[in-house]
Amino acid sequence: RHSTVENEKNAVCISNAVNDIILPETYGYASKAKLFELPSLSELYFVGKTKTAVFNYATQKWYRLSAGGLTDVFEAFGSVFTVKGEYIKRMTATERSASASYKTHYNELGSSSLKDIHFVNLTIEAGYVTAGSVKVYWPGESEVFSSEQYFEADQALHGNAVSVALPFYIPNVSGISVEFKCPSGKELKILGYGVTYDDKGVNNGL
């Protein structure tokens, strides 16, 4: 199927998200995922078994649908329709403007000793409506715990790299995973992130 996604930056952006969202849906075989394109909307639909990842290559943004196994996606009468078996569904505006999120893999923090986390540090590029949240997950003895912090950037800083230090106090952990969220109607471009933690009284960072 023809795609108008042509440059290397887009290719990297797509491959990263496909690895995280689609490969778990297709047991590691990307060739088992279905791809549909709506050129008039600049959108690519990567369809897995239970989820669909949508990439808008004009805005460089992703959103995720909680619908998989689609057999077709098409546009008609100003709306987007999905087909699954004998059922045709018109996507609502809410579904097409859902919040974006990305969750990292579990990361060990250095050596085998336990750590006390104090901050998650972000470097973001400020826009006119930049806002989002960071949610940290860490394993307990019998369940996974989480904590979330919200942030926004002053629109006067538009176009500049901005450092954001989000306070978290998470004691006695060996590793974490981090989820970044951007609500509908906002924008978020993350240039990098790190974690500040104490290891046996010594301040360190990931």
PDB file of C-alpha atoms in Angstrom:
ATOM      1  CA  ARG A   1       0.000   0.000   0.000  1.00  0.00           C
ATOM      2  CA  HIS A   2       1.315   3.423  -0.945  1.00  0.00           C
ATOM      3  CA  SER A   3       2.374   5.704   1.881  1.00  0.00           C
ATOM      4  CA  THR A   4       3.295   9.369   1.742  1.00  0.00           C
ATOM      5  CA  VAL A   5       5.506   9.000   4.806  1.00  0.00           C
ATOM      6  CA  GLU A   6       8.879   9.540   3.224  1.00  0.00           C
ATOM      7  CA  ASN A   7      11.522  10.980   5.528  1.00  0.00           C
ATOM      8  CA  GLU A   8      13.737   9.265   8.065  1.00  0.00           C
ATOM      9  CA  LYS A   9      12.341  11.185  11.041  1.00  0.00           C
ATOM     10  CA  ASN A  10       8.853   9.865  10.333  1.00  0.00           C
ATOM     11  CA  ALA A  11      10.185   6.364   9.791  1.00  0.00           C
ATOM     12  CA  VAL A  12      11.850   6.357  13.220  1.00  0.00           C
ATOM     13  CA  CYS A  13       8.766   7.839  14.863  1.00  0.00           C
ATOM     14  CA  ILE A  14       6.570   5.155  13.346  1.00  0.00           C
ATOM     15  CA  SER A  15       8.884   2.229  14.039  1.00  0.00           C
ATOM     16  CA  ASN A  16       9.215   3.114  17.740  1.00  0.00           C
ATOM     17  CA  ALA A  17       5.472   3.257  18.285  1.00  0.00           C
ATOM     18  CA  VAL A  18       4.806   0.129  16.211  1.00  0.00           C
ATOM     19  CA  ASN A  19       7.339  -1.774  18.311  1.00  0.00           C
ATOM     20  CA  ASP A  20       5.622  -0.713  21.555  1.00  0.00           C
ATOM     21  CA  ILE A  21       1.942  -0.858  20.550  1.00  0.00           C
ATOM     22  CA  ILE A  22       1.534  -3.249  17.627  1.00  0.00           C
ATOM     23  CA  LEU A  23       4.189  -5.960  18.058  1.00  0.00           C
ATOM     24  CA  PRO A  24       2.718  -7.178  21.383  1.00  0.00           C
ATOM     25  CA  GLU A  25      -0.609  -7.455  19.534  1.00  0.00           C
ATOM     26  CA  THR A  26       0.863  -9.603  16.742  1.00  0.00           C
ATOM     27  CA  TYR A  27       3.148 -11.824  18.813  1.00  0.00           C
ATOM     28  CA  GLY A  28       6.232 -10.004  17.533  1.00  0.00           C
ATOM     29  CA  TYR A  29       5.403 -10.267  13.831  1.00  0.00           C
ATOM     30  CA  ALA A  30       4.825  -6.808  12.346  1.00  0.00           C
ATOM     31  CA  SER A  31       3.829  -8.425   9.049  1.00  0.00           C
ATOM     32  CA  LYS A  32       0.652  -9.705  10.756  1.00  0.00           C
ATOM     33  CA  ALA A  33      -0.540  -6.161  11.437  1.00  0.00           C
ATOM     34  CA  LYS A  34      -2.806  -4.469   8.888  1.00  0.00           C
ATOM     35  CA  LEU A  35      -2.051  -1.003   7.515  1.00  0.00           C
ATOM     36  CA  PHE A  36      -4.599   1.429   6.142  1.00  0.00           C
ATOM     37  CA  GLU A  37      -3.992   4.978   4.939  1.00  0.00           C
ATOM     38  CA  LEU A  38      -6.373   7.924   4.662  1.00  0.00           C
ATOM     39  CA  PRO A  39      -4.330  10.393   2.544  1.00  0.00           C
ATOM     40  CA  SER A  40      -6.902  13.173   2.798  1.00  0.00           C
ATOM     41  CA  LEU A  41      -6.462  13.154   6.591  1.00  0.00           C
ATOM     42  CA  SER A  42      -2.712  12.350   6.521  1.00  0.00           C
ATOM     43  CA  GLU A  43      -3.370   9.325   8.736  1.00  0.00           C
ATOM     44  CA  LEU A  44      -1.954   5.803   8.906  1.00  0.00           C
ATOM     45  CA  TYR A  45      -3.859   3.094  10.792  1.00  0.00           C
ATOM     46  CA  PHE A  46      -1.787   0.212  12.209  1.00  0.00           C
ATOM     47  CA  VAL A  47      -4.292  -2.476  13.213  1.00  0.00           C
ATOM     48  CA  GLY A  48      -3.456  -5.122  15.793  1.00  0.00           C
ATOM     49  CA  LYS A  49      -5.590  -7.820  17.377  1.00  0.00           C
ATOM     50  CA  THR A  50      -7.231  -5.649  20.070  1.00  0.00           C
ATOM     51  CA  LYS A  51      -5.847  -2.142  19.464  1.00  0.00           C
ATOM     52  CA  THR A  52      -5.246   0.238  16.588  1.00  0.00           C
ATOM     53  CA  ALA A  53      -2.468   2.847  16.564  1.00  0.00           C
ATOM     54  CA  VAL A  54      -3.088   5.902  14.381  1.00  0.00           C
ATOM     55  CA  PHE A  55      -0.317   8.220  13.209  1.00  0.00           C
ATOM     56  CA  ASN A  56      -1.037  11.635  11.709  1.00  0.00           C
ATOM     57  CA  TYR A  57       2.058  12.405   9.644  1.00  0.00           C
ATOM     58  CA  ALA A  58       1.051  16.031   9.124  1.00  0.00           C
ATOM     59  CA  THR A  59       0.950  16.853  12.850  1.00  0.00           C
ATOM     60  CA  GLN A  60       3.460  14.135  13.903  1.00  0.00           C
ATOM     61  CA  LYS A  61       1.026  12.897  16.555  1.00  0.00           C
ATOM     62  CA  TRP A  62      -0.250   9.466  17.589  1.00  0.00           C
ATOM     63  CA  TYR A  63      -3.500   8.352  19.122  1.00  0.00           C
ATOM     64  CA  ARG A  64      -4.694   4.910  20.053  1.00  0.00           C
ATOM     65  CA  LEU A  65      -8.064   3.209  19.495  1.00  0.00           C
ATOM     66  CA  SER A  66      -9.369   0.453  21.744  1.00  0.00           C
ATOM     67  CA  ALA A  67     -10.541  -1.425  18.658  1.00  0.00           C
ATOM     68  CA  GLY A  68      -8.585  -4.101  16.845  1.00  0.00           C
ATOM     69  CA  GLY A  69      -9.149  -6.738  14.220  1.00  0.00           C
ATOM     70  CA  LEU A  70     -10.430  -4.149  11.748  1.00  0.00           C
ATOM     71  CA  THR A  71     -10.837  -5.320   8.164  1.00  0.00           C
ATOM     72  CA  ASP A  72     -11.085  -1.845   6.625  1.00  0.00           C
ATOM     73  CA  VAL A  73     -10.884   1.867   7.430  1.00  0.00           C
ATOM     74  CA  PHE A  74     -12.285   4.466   5.056  1.00  0.00           C
ATOM     75  CA  GLU A  75     -13.518   8.040   4.855  1.00  0.00           C
ATOM     76  CA  ALA A  76     -16.964   9.035   3.565  1.00  0.00           C
ATOM     77  CA  PHE A  77     -19.344  11.956   4.028  1.00  0.00           C
ATOM     78  CA  GLY A  78     -16.761  13.817   6.125  1.00  0.00           C
ATOM     79  CA  SER A  79     -16.401  11.004   8.673  1.00  0.00           C
ATOM     80  CA  VAL A  80     -14.086   8.055   9.266  1.00  0.00           C
ATOM     81  CA  PHE A  81     -15.621   4.572   9.319  1.00  0.00           C
ATOM     82  CA  THR A  82     -14.129   1.318  10.594  1.00  0.00           C
ATOM     83  CA  VAL A  83     -15.164  -2.140   9.445  1.00  0.00           C
ATOM     84  CA  LYS A  84     -14.953  -5.306  11.536  1.00  0.00           C
ATOM     85  CA  GLY A  85     -16.572  -8.350  10.011  1.00  0.00           C
ATOM     86  CA  GLU A  86     -20.085  -7.354   8.995  1.00  0.00           C
ATOM     87  CA  TYR A  87     -20.194  -4.297  11.248  1.00  0.00           C
ATOM     88  CA  ILE A  88     -19.459  -0.730  10.094  1.00  0.00           C
ATOM     89  CA  LYS A  89     -18.934   1.958  12.735  1.00  0.00           C
ATOM     90  CA  ARG A  90     -18.535   5.717  12.358  1.00  0.00           C
ATOM     91  CA  MET A  91     -15.769   7.061  14.570  1.00  0.00           C
ATOM     92  CA  THR A  92     -16.789   9.884  16.876  1.00  0.00           C
ATOM     93  CA  ALA A  93     -14.840  13.123  17.287  1.00  0.00           C
ATOM     94  CA  THR A  94     -13.918  12.015  20.817  1.00  0.00           C
ATOM     95  CA  GLU A  95     -12.372   8.792  19.537  1.00  0.00           C
ATOM     96  CA  ARG A  96     -10.312  10.691  16.963  1.00  0.00           C
ATOM     97  CA  SER A  97      -9.014  13.262  19.474  1.00  0.00           C
ATOM     98  CA  ALA A  98      -8.177  10.925  22.315  1.00  0.00           C
ATOM     99  CA  SER A  99      -5.364  11.660  24.719  1.00  0.00           C
ATOM    100  CA  ALA A 100      -1.961  10.397  23.646  1.00  0.00           C
ATOM    101  CA  SER A 101       0.227   8.332  25.942  1.00  0.00           C
ATOM    102  CA  TYR A 102       3.518   6.456  25.864  1.00  0.00           C
ATOM    103  CA  LYS A 103       4.819   4.057  28.517  1.00  0.00           C
ATOM    104  CA  THR A 104       8.468   3.037  28.730  1.00  0.00           C
ATOM    105  CA  HIS A 105       9.734  -0.427  29.447  1.00  0.00           C
ATOM    106  CA  TYR A 106      10.731  -1.299  33.027  1.00  0.00           C
ATOM    107  CA  ASN A 107      14.184   0.170  33.749  1.00  0.00           C
ATOM    108  CA  GLU A 108      16.567  -1.034  36.438  1.00  0.00           C
ATOM    109  CA  LEU A 109      18.201   1.829  38.352  1.00  0.00           C
ATOM    110  CA  GLY A 110      21.888   1.008  38.389  1.00  0.00           C
ATOM    111  CA  SER A 111      23.184  -1.696  40.719  1.00  0.00           C
ATOM    112  CA  SER A 112      21.111  -4.230  42.637  1.00  0.00           C
ATOM    113  CA  SER A 113      20.724  -2.049  45.765  1.00  0.00           C
ATOM    114  CA  LEU A 114      17.437  -0.252  46.424  1.00  0.00           C
ATOM    115  CA  LYS A 115      16.937   3.419  45.563  1.00  0.00           C
ATOM    116  CA  ASP A 116      14.885   6.365  46.816  1.00  0.00           C
ATOM    117  CA  ILE A 117      13.501   8.376  43.877  1.00  0.00           C
ATOM    118  CA  HIS A 118      13.051  12.135  44.342  1.00  0.00           C
ATOM    119  CA  PHE A 119      12.433  13.662  40.900  1.00  0.00           C
ATOM    120  CA  VAL A 120      11.538  12.828  37.313  1.00  0.00           C
ATOM    121  CA  ASN A 121      13.286  15.426  35.152  1.00  0.00           C
ATOM    122  CA  LEU A 122      11.924  16.334  31.722  1.00  0.00           C
ATOM    123  CA  THR A 123      13.279  18.427  28.891  1.00  0.00           C
ATOM    124  CA  ILE A 124      10.414  19.503  26.650  1.00  0.00           C
ATOM    125  CA  GLU A 125       9.945  21.860  23.733  1.00  0.00           C
ATOM    126  CA  ALA A 126       7.376  24.460  24.762  1.00  0.00           C
ATOM    127  CA  GLY A 127       4.456  25.158  22.443  1.00  0.00           C
ATOM    128  CA  TYR A 128       1.391  27.357  22.747  1.00  0.00           C
ATOM    129  CA  VAL A 129      -0.683  24.732  24.592  1.00  0.00           C
ATOM    130  CA  THR A 130       1.927  22.412  26.107  1.00  0.00           C
ATOM    131  CA  ALA A 131       0.671  20.286  28.999  1.00  0.00           C
ATOM    132  CA  GLY A 132       0.800  16.708  30.166  1.00  0.00           C
ATOM    133  CA  SER A 133       1.498  14.342  33.016  1.00  0.00           C
ATOM    134  CA  VAL A 134       4.079  11.806  34.107  1.00  0.00           C
ATOM    135  CA  LYS A 135       3.040   8.605  35.836  1.00  0.00           C
ATOM    136  CA  VAL A 136       5.650   6.397  37.512  1.00  0.00           C
ATOM    137  CA  TYR A 137       5.049   2.673  38.082  1.00  0.00           C
ATOM    138  CA  TRP A 138       7.044   0.477  40.454  1.00  0.00           C
ATOM    139  CA  PRO A 139       6.556  -3.117  41.639  1.00  0.00           C
ATOM    140  CA  GLY A 140       5.608  -4.052  45.186  1.00  0.00           C
ATOM    141  CA  GLU A 141       5.556  -7.490  46.735  1.00  0.00           C
ATOM    142  CA  SER A 142       2.157  -8.401  45.308  1.00  0.00           C
ATOM    143  CA  GLU A 143       1.012  -5.448  43.182  1.00  0.00           C
ATOM    144  CA  VAL A 144       2.215  -2.576  41.025  1.00  0.00           C
ATOM    145  CA  PHE A 145       2.044   0.918  42.533  1.00  0.00           C
ATOM    146  CA  SER A 146       1.877   4.234  40.702  1.00  0.00           C
ATOM    147  CA  SER A 147       2.062   7.976  41.262  1.00  0.00           C
ATOM    148  CA  GLU A 148       1.255  10.788  38.812  1.00  0.00           C
ATOM    149  CA  GLN A 149       2.237  14.473  38.474  1.00  0.00           C
ATOM    150  CA  TYR A 150       0.820  17.063  36.050  1.00  0.00           C
ATOM    151  CA  PHE A 151       2.625  19.975  34.410  1.00  0.00           C
ATOM    152  CA  GLU A 152       2.271  22.680  31.759  1.00  0.00           C
ATOM    153  CA  ALA A 153       4.604  25.122  30.027  1.00  0.00           C
ATOM    154  CA  ASP A 154       4.180  28.883  29.732  1.00  0.00           C
ATOM    155  CA  GLN A 155       3.193  29.702  26.142  1.00  0.00           C
ATOM    156  CA  ALA A 156       5.567  32.677  26.286  1.00  0.00           C
ATOM    157  CA  LEU A 157       8.384  30.077  26.106  1.00  0.00           C
ATOM    158  CA  HIS A 158       7.103  28.756  22.761  1.00  0.00           C
ATOM    159  CA  GLY A 159       9.905  27.239  20.686  1.00  0.00           C
ATOM    160  CA  ASN A 160      12.349  26.937  23.595  1.00  0.00           C
ATOM    161  CA  ALA A 161      13.639  23.872  25.413  1.00  0.00           C
ATOM    162  CA  VAL A 162      12.279  23.881  28.962  1.00  0.00           C
ATOM    163  CA  SER A 163      13.441  21.803  31.946  1.00  0.00           C
ATOM    164  CA  VAL A 164      10.755  20.475  34.278  1.00  0.00           C
ATOM    165  CA  ALA A 165      11.576  18.779  37.611  1.00  0.00           C
ATOM    166  CA  LEU A 166       8.579  16.844  38.915  1.00  0.00           C
ATOM    167  CA  PRO A 167       8.798  15.826  42.578  1.00  0.00           C
ATOM    168  CA  PHE A 168       8.214  12.160  43.371  1.00  0.00           C
ATOM    169  CA  TYR A 169       9.173  10.436  46.598  1.00  0.00           C
ATOM    170  CA  ILE A 170       9.292   6.707  45.923  1.00  0.00           C
ATOM    171  CA  PRO A 171      11.450   4.841  48.470  1.00  0.00           C
ATOM    172  CA  ASN A 172      13.087   1.450  48.261  1.00  0.00           C
ATOM    173  CA  VAL A 173      12.730   0.543  44.598  1.00  0.00           C
ATOM    174  CA  SER A 174      15.111  -1.182  42.194  1.00  0.00           C
ATOM    175  CA  GLY A 175      13.481   0.032  38.989  1.00  0.00           C
ATOM    176  CA  ILE A 176      10.514   1.826  37.429  1.00  0.00           C
ATOM    177  CA  SER A 177       8.591   2.392  34.232  1.00  0.00           C
ATOM    178  CA  VAL A 178       7.336   5.834  33.227  1.00  0.00           C
ATOM    179  CA  GLU A 179       4.192   6.816  31.310  1.00  0.00           C
ATOM    180  CA  PHE A 180       3.933  10.189  29.554  1.00  0.00           C
ATOM    181  CA  LYS A 181       0.440  11.510  28.784  1.00  0.00           C
ATOM    182  CA  CYS A 182      -0.809  14.411  26.683  1.00  0.00           C
ATOM    183  CA  PRO A 183      -4.518  15.290  27.013  1.00  0.00           C
ATOM    184  CA  SER A 184      -6.766  16.039  24.077  1.00  0.00           C
ATOM    185  CA  GLY A 185      -6.350  19.581  22.788  1.00  0.00           C
ATOM    186  CA  LYS A 186      -2.815  19.914  24.160  1.00  0.00           C
ATOM    187  CA  GLU A 187       0.637  19.255  22.728  1.00  0.00           C
ATOM    188  CA  LEU A 188       3.727  17.639  24.208  1.00  0.00           C
ATOM    189  CA  LYS A 189       7.160  17.175  22.649  1.00  0.00           C
ATOM    190  CA  ILE A 190       9.627  15.434  24.977  1.00  0.00           C
ATOM    191  CA  LEU A 191      13.300  15.933  24.176  1.00  0.00           C
ATOM    192  CA  GLY A 192      14.597  13.790  27.042  1.00  0.00           C
ATOM    193  CA  TYR A 193      13.929  12.581  30.554  1.00  0.00           C
ATOM    194  CA  GLY A 194      15.812  11.310  33.600  1.00  0.00           C
ATOM    195  CA  VAL A 195      15.353  10.280  37.215  1.00  0.00           C
ATOM    196  CA  THR A 196      17.061  11.700  40.316  1.00  0.00           C
ATOM    197  CA  TYR A 197      17.487   9.164  43.119  1.00  0.00           C
ATOM    198  CA  ASP A 198      19.573   8.355  46.195  1.00  0.00           C
ATOM    199  CA  ASP A 199      21.626   5.177  46.374  1.00  0.00           C
ATOM    200  CA  LYS A 200      23.141   4.566  49.836  1.00  0.00           C
ATOM    201  CA  GLY A 201      23.245   8.302  50.470  1.00  0.00           C
ATOM    202  CA  VAL A 202      24.814   9.202  47.111  1.00  0.00           C
ATOM    203  CA  ASN A 203      22.785  11.359  44.687  1.00  0.00           C
ATOM    204  CA  ASN A 204      22.556   9.839  41.215  1.00  0.00           C
ATOM    205  CA  GLY A 205      20.528  10.012  38.040  1.00  0.00           C
ATOM    206  CA  LEU A 206      19.243   7.747  35.271  1.00  0.00           C
TER     207      LEU A 206
END
